[in-house]
Coordinates of C-alpha atoms and ligand atoms in Angstrom, one line a residue:
X121 CA -14.8 5.4 -16.5
X122 CA -16.7 9.1 -15.9
X123 CA -20.1 10.0 -16.9
X124 CA -22.1 13.3 -17.5
X125 CA -25.6 14.0 -17.8
X126 CA -25.6 14.0 -21.5
X127 CA -23.8 10.7 -21.7
X128 CA -27.0 9.4 -19.5
X129 CA -29.1 10.7 -22.1
X130 CA -27.3 9.1 -24.9
X131 CA -27.1 6.1 -23.1
X132 CA -30.4 5.5 -22.5
X133 CA -31.4 6.2 -25.9
X134 CA -28.7 4.1 -27.6
X135 CA -26.8 1.7 -25.3
X136 CA -27.2 -2.2 -25.8
X137 CA -26.6 -4.8 -23.6
X138 CA -24.6 -6.5 -26.3
X139 CA -21.9 -3.5 -25.7
X140 CA -21.3 -4.6 -22.1
X141 CA -19.8 -8.1 -23.3
X142 CA -17.3 -6.9 -25.1
X143 CA -15.5 -6.7 -21.3
X144 CA -15.4 -10.4 -21.1
X145 CA -13.2 -12.7 -21.8
X146 CA -15.9 -15.3 -23.3
X147 CA -16.6 -12.6 -26.0
X148 CA -13.7 -13.9 -27.3
X149 CA -13.1 -17.7 -26.0
X150 CA -16.8 -18.4 -26.0
X151 CA -16.1 -19.7 -22.4
X152 CA -18.2 -18.4 -19.7
X153 CA -17.9 -18.6 -16.1
X154 CA -18.7 -15.5 -13.5
X155 CA -15.9 -16.2 -11.2
X156 CA -13.4 -16.7 -14.1
X157 CA -14.5 -13.1 -15.4
X158 CA -14.4 -11.7 -11.5
X159 CA -10.9 -13.2 -10.5
X160 CA -9.1 -15.2 -12.9
X161 CA -9.3 -13.0 -15.7
X162 CA -7.4 -10.4 -13.8
X163 CA -5.1 -12.9 -12.2
X164 CA -4.4 -14.3 -15.3
X165 CA -3.5 -10.5 -16.9
X166 CA -0.6 -7.9 -16.1
X167 CA -3.1 -6.9 -13.1
X168 CA -2.6 -9.9 -10.9
X169 CA -1.0 -8.6 -8.0
X170 CA -3.7 -5.8 -7.9
X171 CA -5.4 -6.3 -4.5
X172 CA -8.6 -7.8 -4.9
X173 CA -9.6 -8.0 -1.0
X174 CA -8.9 -5.8 1.8
X175 CA -10.3 -7.6 5.0
X176 CA -10.3 -6.7 8.8
X177 CA -12.2 -8.1 11.7
X178 CA -11.5 -7.7 15.6
X179 CA -8.8 -10.2 15.3
X180 CA -7.4 -10.8 11.7
X181 CA -6.2 -8.0 9.1
X182 CA -5.4 -9.5 5.4
X183 CA -5.0 -8.5 1.9
X184 CA -5.4 -10.6 -1.2
X185 CA -4.5 -10.3 -4.9
X186 CA -6.4 -11.4 -7.5
X187 CA -3.7 -14.0 -7.9
X188 CA -4.1 -14.9 -4.7
X189 CA -7.9 -15.2 -4.8
X190 CA -7.6 -17.2 -7.9
X191 CA -5.1 -19.8 -6.3
X192 CA -7.4 -20.2 -3.1
X193 CA -10.5 -20.3 -4.8
X194 CA -9.1 -23.1 -7.4
X195 CA -8.0 -25.2 -4.5
X196 CA -11.6 -25.0 -2.7
X197 CA -12.8 -26.2 -5.9
X198 CA -10.6 -29.1 -5.9
X199 CA -11.6 -29.9 -2.5
X200 CA -15.3 -29.8 -3.7
X201 CA -14.7 -32.0 -6.7
X202 CA -13.0 -34.4 -4.3
X203 CA -15.6 -35.2 -2.3
X204 CA -18.1 -35.3 -5.5
X205 CA -19.7 -32.4 -5.8
X206 CA -20.5 -31.4 -9.2
X207 CA -22.2 -28.9 -11.8
X208 CA -25.8 -28.0 -10.5
X209 CA -25.4 -29.1 -6.9
X210 CA -26.4 -26.5 -4.1
X211 CA -23.7 -25.9 -1.9
X212 CA -24.5 -23.1 0.7
X213 CA -22.2 -21.3 3.0
X214 CA -23.2 -20.5 6.8
X215 CA -20.5 -18.2 8.1
X216 CA -19.4 -14.9 9.5
X217 CA -18.0 -12.4 7.2
X218 CA -14.6 -13.3 6.3
X219 CA -12.2 -14.2 3.6
X220 CA -13.0 -18.1 3.8
X221 CA -16.6 -17.1 2.8
X222 CA -15.5 -15.3 -0.3
X223 CA -13.1 -17.8 -1.3
X224 CA -15.8 -20.9 -0.7
X225 CA -18.2 -18.9 -2.6
X226 CA -15.8 -18.3 -5.9
X227 CA -14.6 -21.9 -5.6
X228 CA -18.3 -23.3 -5.8
X229 CA -19.1 -21.2 -8.7
X230 CA -15.9 -22.7 -10.4
X231 CA -17.1 -26.1 -10.2
X232 CA -20.8 -25.0 -11.9
X233 CA -22.1 -25.7 -8.6
X234 CA -24.8 -23.2 -7.1
X235 CA -23.8 -21.0 -4.0
X236 CA -26.2 -20.5 -1.4
X237 CA -25.0 -17.7 1.3
X238 CA -26.9 -17.6 4.3
X239 CA -26.6 -14.8 7.0
X240 CA -24.7 -15.8 10.0
X241 CA -27.6 -14.9 12.2
X242 CA -30.1 -17.5 11.2
X243 CA -31.4 -19.7 13.7
X244 CA -32.2 -23.6 13.4
X245 CA -35.4 -23.4 11.6
X246 CA -34.2 -20.8 9.3
X247 CA -31.3 -22.5 8.2
X248 CA -33.3 -25.9 8.0
X249 CA -36.1 -24.2 5.6
X250 CA -33.4 -22.8 3.3
X251 CA -31.4 -26.4 3.0
X252 CA -34.6 -28.0 2.6
X253 CA -36.2 -26.4 0.0
X254 CA -32.7 -26.2 -2.0
X255 CA -31.7 -29.5 -1.6
X256 CA -28.2 -28.4 -0.3
X257 CA -25.6 -31.2 -0.6
X258 CA -22.9 -29.5 1.5
X259 CA -22.6 -26.7 3.4
X260 CA -19.7 -24.4 4.5
X261 CA -19.5 -23.4 8.0
X262 CA -18.0 -23.2 11.1
X263 CA -17.5 -25.3 14.4
X264 CA -19.9 -22.7 16.2
X265 CA -22.8 -22.4 13.7
X266 CA -22.8 -26.2 12.7
X267 CA -25.0 -26.6 15.8
X268 CA -27.8 -24.5 14.3
X269 CA -27.8 -26.8 11.1
X270 CA -30.1 -29.9 12.1
X271 CA -28.3 -32.6 10.1
X272 CA -31.0 -35.6 10.8
X273 CA -33.8 -33.8 9.5
X274 CA -31.8 -32.8 6.2
X275 CA -31.3 -36.4 4.3
X276 CA -29.9 -34.3 1.1
X277 CA -27.3 -32.7 3.1
X278 CA -24.2 -35.1 2.8
X279 CA -21.5 -32.8 3.6
X280 CA -20.0 -30.2 6.5
X281 CA -17.2 -28.4 5.2
X282 CA -15.8 -26.9 8.7
X283 CA -13.5 -23.8 8.4
X284 CA -11.1 -22.9 11.8
X285 CA -11.1 -26.3 13.0
X286 CA -8.8 -29.7 12.2
X287 CA -11.3 -31.8 14.5
X288 CA -14.2 -33.1 12.3
X289 CA -16.7 -35.9 12.9
X290 CA -18.6 -38.1 10.5
X291 CA -19.8 -36.5 7.3
X292 CA -17.5 -33.3 8.1
X293 CA -14.3 -32.1 6.7
X294 CA -12.0 -29.6 7.6
X295 CA -11.3 -26.7 5.3
X296 CA -7.6 -26.1 6.8
X297 CA -6.6 -29.7 6.1
X298 CA -8.2 -30.1 3.0
X299 CA -6.8 -27.0 1.8
X300 CA -3.4 -27.7 2.9
X301 CA -3.0 -30.6 0.5
X302 CA -5.1 -29.8 -2.1
X303 CA -3.7 -29.9 -5.8
X304 CA -3.2 -26.5 -7.6
X305 CA -4.1 -28.3 -10.6
X306 CA -7.6 -27.1 -11.5
X307 CA -9.6 -27.0 -14.6
X308 CA -12.4 -24.8 -14.1
X309 CA -15.9 -25.9 -15.1
X310 CA -17.1 -24.1 -18.3
X311 CA -20.8 -22.7 -18.3
X312 CA -23.8 -21.6 -20.5
X313 CA -24.7 -18.3 -19.8
X314 CA -28.2 -19.2 -18.7
X315 CA -26.6 -22.0 -16.2
X316 CA -27.5 -20.9 -12.1
X317 CA -24.7 -19.5 -10.1
X318 CA -26.4 -18.5 -6.8
X319 CA -29.5 -19.0 -5.0
X320 CA -30.5 -15.9 -2.8
X321 CA -33.4 -16.2 -0.3
X322 CA -35.3 -12.9 -0.2
X323 CA -35.6 -10.6 2.7
X324 CA -38.8 -12.3 4.0
X325 CA -40.4 -8.6 4.5
X326 CA -43.7 -9.4 2.9
X327 CA -43.8 -13.0 3.5
X328 CA -42.1 -16.6 3.3
X329 CA -38.5 -15.7 1.5
X330 CA -38.3 -17.1 -1.8
X331 CA -35.2 -18.9 -3.5
X332 CA -34.4 -16.5 -6.1
X333 CA -32.0 -18.5 -9.1
X334 CA -29.5 -16.2 -10.8
X335 CA -27.6 -17.2 -13.8
X336 CA -23.8 -16.4 -14.7
X337 CA -25.2 -14.0 -17.6
X338 CA -25.9 -11.7 -14.6
X339 CA -22.5 -10.4 -15.0
X340 CA -23.2 -8.2 -17.7
X341 CA -25.7 -6.3 -15.7
X342 CA -23.5 -6.2 -12.5
X343 CA -20.7 -5.0 -14.7
X344 CA -22.7 -2.4 -15.9
X345 CA -24.1 -1.3 -12.8
X346 CA -20.7 -1.3 -11.4
X347 CA -19.8 1.5 -14.2
X348 CA -22.8 3.0 -14.1
X349 CA -24.2 3.4 -10.8
X350 CA -21.6 2.7 -8.6
X351 CA -19.3 4.9 -10.3
X352 CA -16.5 2.3 -10.2
X353 CA -13.2 3.4 -11.6
X354 CA -9.8 2.0 -11.8
X355 CA -7.8 2.0 -8.6
X356 CA -11.2 2.4 -6.7
X357 CA -11.5 0.5 -3.0
X358 CA -15.6 -0.1 -2.9
X359 CA -17.0 -1.2 0.7
X360 CA -20.6 -2.4 0.2
X361 CA -21.7 -3.1 3.8
X362 CA -24.2 -5.6 2.9
X363 CA -23.8 -9.3 4.0
X364 CA -23.6 -11.6 1.3
X365 CA -26.3 -13.5 2.7
X366 CA -28.4 -10.8 0.7
X367 CA -28.4 -10.2 -2.8
X368 CA -26.4 -6.9 -2.4
X369 CA -23.7 -8.2 -0.7
X370 CA -22.5 -10.5 -3.7
X371 CA -23.9 -8.8 -6.8
X372 CA -22.8 -5.5 -5.3
X373 CA -20.6 -6.2 -2.8
X374 CA -18.5 -8.8 -4.8
X375 CA -19.1 -9.6 -8.1
X376 CA -19.8 -5.8 -9.7
X377 CA -16.3 -4.6 -8.2
X378 CA -14.6 -7.6 -9.2
X379 CA -15.8 -7.7 -12.7
X380 CA -14.6 -4.2 -12.9
X381 CA -11.3 -4.8 -11.4
X382 CA -11.7 -3.1 -8.3
X383 CA -10.7 -3.8 -4.9
X384 CA -13.1 -4.8 -2.2
X385 CA -13.3 -4.4 1.1
X386 CA -14.9 -6.7 3.5
X387 CA -15.2 -5.8 7.2
X388 CA -16.3 -8.5 9.8
X389 CA -17.6 -8.1 13.0
X390 CA -20.8 -6.2 14.4
X391 CA -22.0 -2.9 13.4
X392 CA -20.3 0.0 15.4
X393 CA -20.1 3.5 14.0
X394 CA -16.2 4.0 15.0
X395 CA -15.0 0.9 13.2
X396 CA -17.0 2.0 10.0
X397 CA -15.3 5.0 9.8
X398 CA -11.8 3.5 11.0
X399 CA -12.5 1.0 8.1
X400 CA -12.8 4.2 5.6
X401 CA -9.9 6.0 6.9
X402 CA -7.7 2.9 7.2
X403 CA -8.2 1.3 3.3
X404 CA -8.9 4.7 2.1
X405 CA -12.5 3.6 0.5
X406 CA -13.5 5.7 -2.2
X407 CA -16.8 4.1 -2.9
X408 CA -19.1 3.2 -0.1
X409 CA -22.6 1.4 -0.5
X410 CA -24.5 1.4 2.4
X411 CA -28.4 0.6 3.6
X412 CA -30.6 3.2 4.8
X413 CA -31.2 1.5 8.3
X414 CA -27.6 1.7 9.2
X415 CA -27.1 5.4 7.6
X416 CA -30.0 6.1 10.4
X417 CA -27.8 4.3 13.1
X418 CA -24.8 6.6 12.0
X419 CA -27.1 9.7 12.2
X420 CA -28.1 8.4 15.9
X421 CA -24.7 8.3 17.0
X422 CA -24.0 12.0 15.7
X423 CA -21.6 13.9 13.1
X424 CA -19.4 14.5 16.0
X425 CA -18.3 10.7 15.8
X426 CA -17.7 11.3 11.9
X427 CA -15.3 14.5 12.7
X428 CA -12.6 12.0 14.2
X429 CA -12.3 10.3 11.2
X430 CA -10.4 11.4 8.1
X431 CA -12.9 10.3 5.5
X432 CA -11.9 12.6 2.8
X433 CA -10.9 9.3 0.4
X434 CA -14.8 9.0 0.0
X435 CA -16.0 9.9 -3.8
X436 CA -19.4 8.1 -4.0
X437 CA -21.7 7.0 -1.5
X438 CA -24.7 4.9 -2.2
X439 CA -28.1 3.5 -0.6
X440 CA -30.3 0.5 -1.4
X441 CA -32.6 -1.8 0.1
X442 CA -35.1 0.4 1.9
X443 CA -36.5 3.9 0.8
X444 CA -33.9 6.7 1.8
X445 CA -35.6 9.3 4.0
X446 CA -34.7 13.0 2.5
X447 CA -33.8 13.7 6.2
X448 CA -31.5 10.9 6.1
X449 CA -30.2 12.5 2.5
X450 CA -29.8 15.9 4.4
X451 CA -27.7 14.8 7.2
X452 CA -25.4 12.6 4.6
X453 CA -24.8 15.5 2.8
X454 CA -24.1 17.4 5.9
X455 CA -21.9 14.7 7.3
X456 CA -19.8 13.5 4.7
X457 CA -20.2 16.7 2.2
X458 CA -21.2 14.2 -0.6
X459 CA -25.0 13.3 -1.4
X460 CA -25.8 9.5 -0.7
X461 CA -27.0 7.9 -4.4
X462 CA -30.1 6.0 -3.7
X463 CA -31.0 2.8 -5.6
X464 CA -33.7 0.5 -6.3
X465 CA -33.5 -3.2 -6.7
X466 CA -34.6 -6.5 -6.1
X467 CA -33.3 -9.9 -5.2
X468 CA -35.2 -10.9 -8.0
X469 CA -33.5 -8.2 -10.1
X470 CA -30.2 -9.2 -9.8
X471 CA -28.6 -6.0 -10.1
X472 CA -29.2 -2.1 -9.8
X473 CA -32.2 -1.4 -11.7
X474 CA -32.9 2.1 -11.0
X475 CA -30.2 4.2 -9.5
X476 CA -29.2 7.9 -8.7
X477 CA -26.2 8.6 -11.1
X478 CA -23.4 10.5 -10.5
X479 CA -23.7 11.9 -13.8
X480 CA -27.6 13.0 -12.8
X481 CA -28.4 15.6 -10.4
X482 CA -30.4 14.0 -7.4
X483 CA -33.8 14.8 -6.3
X484 CA -33.8 13.8 -2.6
X485 CA -36.5 11.3 -2.1
X486 CA -36.4 9.7 -5.3
X487 CA -34.9 6.4 -6.4
X488 CA -33.5 8.1 -9.3
X489 CA -33.4 6.8 -13.1
X490 CA -33.2 3.4 -15.0
X491 CA -29.6 1.9 -15.7
X492 CA -29.1 2.3 -19.1
X493 CA -30.4 -1.1 -20.8
X494 CA -33.2 -1.1 -18.2
X495 CA -37.0 0.0 -19.7
X496 CA -38.8 0.4 -16.2
X497 CA -42.3 2.1 -16.1
X498 CA -45.1 2.3 -14.0
X499 CA -48.4 0.3 -15.4
X500 CA -51.8 -0.3 -13.9
X501 CA -53.4 -3.8 -12.9
X502 CA -53.9 -4.5 -16.9
X503 CA -50.2 -3.8 -17.7
X504 CA -51.1 -0.4 -19.4
X505 CA -48.3 2.3 -18.8
X506 CA -49.6 5.2 -16.8
X507 CA -49.0 8.6 -17.5
X508 CA -46.2 10.7 -15.1
X509 CA -46.8 11.4 -11.5
X510 CA -49.6 8.5 -11.4
X511 CA -49.1 5.8 -8.5
X512 CA -49.1 2.4 -9.8
X513 CA -47.3 -0.9 -10.5
X514 CA -43.1 -0.5 -10.9
X515 CA -43.0 -2.6 -13.7
X516 CA -39.6 -3.5 -16.0
X517 CA -39.8 -4.7 -19.3
X518 CA -38.9 -8.8 -19.2
X519 CA -35.3 -9.9 -20.2
X520 CA -32.7 -7.6 -19.0
X521 CA -29.2 -9.9 -18.2
X522 CA -29.7 -10.3 -14.3
X523 CA -33.2 -11.0 -14.3
X524 CA -34.0 -13.9 -12.0
X525 CA -34.2 -17.2 -14.0
X526 CA -36.8 -19.1 -11.5
X527 CA -38.0 -19.5 -7.7
X528 CA -36.4 -22.4 -6.7
X529 CA -39.2 -25.2 -6.3
X530 CA -41.9 -22.8 -6.9
X531 CA -42.6 -22.0 -10.8
X532 CA -46.0 -20.6 -9.7
X533 CA -44.7 -17.6 -7.8
X534 CA -42.2 -17.2 -10.6
X535 CA -44.9 -16.8 -12.9
X536 CA -46.9 -14.6 -10.8
X537 CA -44.3 -12.1 -11.2
X538 CA -44.4 -11.9 -15.2
X539 CA -48.5 -12.3 -15.3
X540 CA -48.9 -8.9 -17.2
X541 CA -47.7 -10.0 -20.6
X542 CA -44.0 -8.3 -21.4
X543 CA -43.6 -6.9 -18.0
X544 CA -41.6 -8.1 -14.7
X545 CA -44.1 -6.5 -11.7
X546 CA -41.6 -5.9 -9.0
X547 CA -44.8 -5.6 -6.3
X548 CA -43.7 -2.1 -5.3
X549 CA -45.5 1.0 -5.8
X550 CA -44.1 4.1 -7.4
X551 CA -44.9 6.8 -9.4
X552 CA -42.4 8.7 -12.2
X553 CA -42.3 12.4 -12.4
X554 CA -42.1 14.1 -15.9
X555 CA -38.3 14.2 -15.6
X556 CA -38.2 10.4 -15.7
X557 CA -37.7 10.2 -11.9
X558 CA -38.8 7.5 -10.0
X559 CA -40.5 7.9 -6.5
X560 CA -41.2 5.0 -4.2
X561 CA -44.6 4.8 -2.6
X562 CA -44.5 1.4 -0.6
X563 CA -44.9 -2.4 -1.2
X564 CA -48.3 -2.7 -3.2
X565 CA -49.9 -4.6 0.0
X566 CA -48.8 -1.8 2.1
X567 CA -50.5 1.0 0.1
X568 CA -53.0 2.4 2.4
X569 CA -56.9 3.3 0.9
X570 CA -58.3 5.9 3.1
X571 CA -61.5 7.5 2.2
X572 CA -60.8 7.0 -1.1
X573 CA -57.4 8.3 -1.1
X574 CA -54.2 6.3 -2.1
X575 CA -51.5 6.8 0.1
X576 CA -47.8 5.2 0.1
X577 CA -46.7 4.8 3.7
X578 CA -43.0 5.8 2.8
X579 CA -44.3 9.4 2.1
X580 CA -45.9 9.4 5.5
X581 CA -43.2 7.8 7.4
X582 CA -40.5 10.1 5.8
X583 CA -42.8 13.0 7.0
X584 CA -43.0 11.5 10.3
X585 CA -38.9 11.1 10.7
X586 CA -38.6 14.7 10.1
X587 CA -40.3 15.3 13.6
X588 CA -37.5 15.5 16.1
X589 CA -38.9 13.2 18.8
X590 CA -39.4 10.5 15.9
X591 CA -36.3 8.0 15.3
X592 CA -38.4 5.5 13.2
X593 CA -41.6 4.9 11.9
X594 CA -43.6 2.3 10.3
X595 CA -47.1 3.2 9.1
X596 CA -50.1 0.6 8.3
X597 CA -53.7 1.0 6.9
X598 CA -56.1 -0.4 9.7
X599 CA -59.6 -1.3 8.5
X600 CA -62.2 1.2 9.2
X601 CA -65.8 0.8 8.6
X602 CA -66.2 4.2 7.6
X603 CA -63.0 5.2 5.9
X604 CA -62.5 1.5 4.4
X605 CA -58.8 2.2 5.8
X606 CA -57.1 4.4 8.5
X607 CA -53.5 5.4 8.7
X608 CA -51.6 3.8 11.9
X609 CA -48.1 5.2 13.1
X610 CA -46.2 2.8 14.8
X611 CA -42.9 5.0 16.3
X612 CA -40.0 4.6 18.3
X613 CA -39.0 8.0 20.1
X614 CA -35.4 9.4 20.0
X615 CA -33.8 9.3 23.4
X616 CA -34.9 12.1 25.8
X617 CA -38.4 11.9 24.5
X618 CA -41.4 10.1 26.7
X619 CA -44.5 8.8 25.1
X620 CA -47.8 11.2 25.5
X621 CA -50.9 12.2 24.3
X622 CA -49.9 15.6 23.7
X623 CA -46.8 14.3 21.8
X624 CA -49.3 12.0 19.8
X625 CA -51.1 15.0 18.7
X626 CA -48.4 17.2 17.8
X627 CA -46.8 14.4 15.4
X628 CA -50.1 13.9 14.1
X629 CA -50.5 17.7 13.4
X630 CA -46.9 17.6 12.0
X631 CA -47.6 15.3 9.5
X632 CA -50.8 17.3 8.5
X633 CA -49.6 20.6 7.8
X634 CA -46.4 18.9 6.0
X635 CA -47.7 16.7 4.0
X636 CA -51.7 16.4 3.9
X637 CA -54.6 16.3 6.0
X638 CA -55.7 12.9 4.9
X639 CA -52.3 11.4 5.0
X640 CA -51.7 12.1 8.8
X641 CA -51.8 9.1 11.2
X642 CA -55.3 9.0 13.0
X643 CA -53.4 6.3 15.5
X644 CA -50.2 6.9 16.7
X645 CA -48.8 3.7 19.0
X646 CA -45.3 4.3 20.5
X647 CA -42.7 1.1 20.4
X648 CA -39.3 0.7 21.8
X649 CA -38.2 -1.1 18.5
X650 CA -39.8 -1.8 15.1
X651 CA -40.1 -5.3 14.1
X652 CA -37.2 -5.5 11.1
X653 CA -35.7 -8.2 9.1
X654 CA -32.2 -8.9 9.7
X655 CA -30.9 -6.8 6.7
X656 CA -32.6 -3.8 8.3
X657 CA -36.1 -3.4 6.5
X658 CA -39.2 -2.5 8.8
X659 CA -41.9 -5.4 8.8
X660 CA -45.0 -4.0 8.1
X661 CA -46.8 -7.1 7.5
X662 CA -45.8 -7.8 11.0
X663 CA -47.1 -4.8 12.6
X664 CA -50.5 -5.2 11.0
X665 CA -51.1 -8.9 11.9
X666 CA -50.3 -7.6 15.7
X667 CA -52.5 -4.9 15.0
X668 CA -55.4 -7.0 13.6
X669 CA -54.5 -9.8 15.7
X670 CA -53.7 -12.0 12.9
X671 CA -50.8 -14.6 12.6
X672 CA -47.7 -13.5 11.8
X673 CA -46.6 -16.0 9.1
X674 CA -42.6 -16.6 8.6
X675 CA -40.6 -14.6 11.0
X676 CA -37.3 -16.9 10.0
X677 CA -35.6 -13.3 9.3
X678 CA -36.9 -11.0 11.8
X679 CA -34.4 -9.6 14.0
X680 CA -34.2 -10.6 18.0
Ligands
LIG707 P1 -39.5 -10.6 0.4 O1 -39.5 -10.3 -1.0 O2 -39.2 -11.8 1.2 O3 -40.9 -9.8 1.0 P2 -37.9 -8.1 0.6 O4 -38.6 -7.6 -0.7 O5 -37.7 -7.1 1.5 O6 -38.5 -9.4 1.1 P3 -35.6 -8.0 -1.0 O7 -35.1 -8.8 -2.2 O8 -34.3 -7.8 -0.1 O9 -36.5 -8.7 -0.1 O10 -35.9 -6.6 -1.2 C1 -36.1 -5.9 -2.4 C2 -37.1 -4.6 -1.9 O11 -36.5 -3.7 -1.0 C3 -38.4 -3.8 -3.2 O12 -38.8 -4.7 -3.4 C4 -38.3 -2.8 -2.3 O13 -39.6 -2.8 -1.7 C5 -37.4 -2.3 -1.4 N1 -36.2 -1.5 -1.6 C6 -35.2 -1.9 -2.3 N2 -34.3 -0.9 -2.4 C7 -34.8 0.3 -2.3 C8 -35.0 1.5 -2.4 N3 -33.7 2.3 -2.9 N4 -36.0 2.4 -1.8 C9 -37.1 2.0 -1.6 N5 -37.4 0.6 -1.5 C10 -36.4 -0.3 -1.9
LIG708 MG1 -39.5 -8.9 -2.2

């Protein structure tokens, strides 16, 4: 489906969520399961042989049709039922990116259980916290990763399902062995639209990760994000590089494309620019969804690497998860000859909520406009909508289809998001311009109040990274008796630059002249690396805690 700007303007005025329902078989049958809509619906149609999944890592390269994924996930569902797992149980997946991860996730959802994908880099405590919090009864994992699961501290955990071995101990079963004997006879569990299908723990950028619960009904929104924001069309090959341990990896990486009948690419292994470009060339990727941190790494690897590959299949590029600096946008435009489309959402929003659409001109540095059906705005602390160009709370009118339905085990936290009647309060600070574009400023807690001026860290960081010496920057407010707060910047330098007082002065001056005097950092500290989450987000709360000598809080998602 192709859209133009007029379509967008019409759609935001008129399109209802009900209209999206006609794409699903439950619209006619009344029988609901997101896994059925994503895989089985196509597998049972004339499209059954269409490619659902293209996989490659350093040892395997495989292709799966919709029919094959249906058969395999049905079998896995049979395996789960055989060991007594049923509707509502939490079943976690702790595995590197590979087809079995996807098959397991679909199988879990097919029996009405709740899937909990965990990023493979988590260590013992992080894994334990999440399994304990959710009361998981089973984990699908590998012989290597199972060593990080502290079973004796997890009384609810009854089963480990091990992928890649036939040797198992007590309380363990072998994926390969069970799949080989599993009956193909399977009846999917029909669900209510409001039944949960997945728990995603948040990235932990601002504090202890929250177990965000999403329901089958999210498919309506994921389908629309696929059509409108990701620009998915018949025959597309879609590659979202996010790990399924984060919401982007499942909602955008699996469900949005599959619900739209589109081929998904999965690349295992570690990040490497050459492998990534090779993946695009090899699978003729048409739509590519990346995070800013990865774009910055590709940028550091240089444009020469890009030129070694034929990337002409690319039609649409997206970014989400962190602010996309205009500098990175400009580099992308030059390297790939197409603009990077930033889109904003959160684990809690379940799918893309604000986006730069293919049909709407991009303003570099802006997150774009609301997905049709979403009403987003800026409100003050009492819930009053603010006029254009005023910084405030980024809020969404409640009730969109992929909205989280609970924070597992923490109803009080859930209520906090909805404390202002009728609004979901995101915790992000932004403003909307007179054309309806949203501009991210920072996390509410990160907004700096210096001499009575409110400064969003993102603006300062974006200016900082335009300086040739600056690779990455994290900006915080540091308490100051005179100014309330002063701006302090933590900077990692590009290779070839040495820290010095002159350089600090030059960089501060660069912000002063390019942005504003009050926005220039009064203190700069050079660091080899900035603290980041494993999903690649700069952890400003950690910078702040270090600076003030305070406890750093939950570090389970921090990179090594
Ligand atoms: P936690 O909630 O545990 O502190 P987190 O908020 O980083 O972690 P996620 O749900 O993965 O967890 O990330 C959502 C946040 O990421 C948003 O609130 C926003 O701050 C940031 N974000 C996502 N997309 C964008 C974007 N396009 N531009 C700017 N920021 C973005
Ligand atoms: Mg958050």
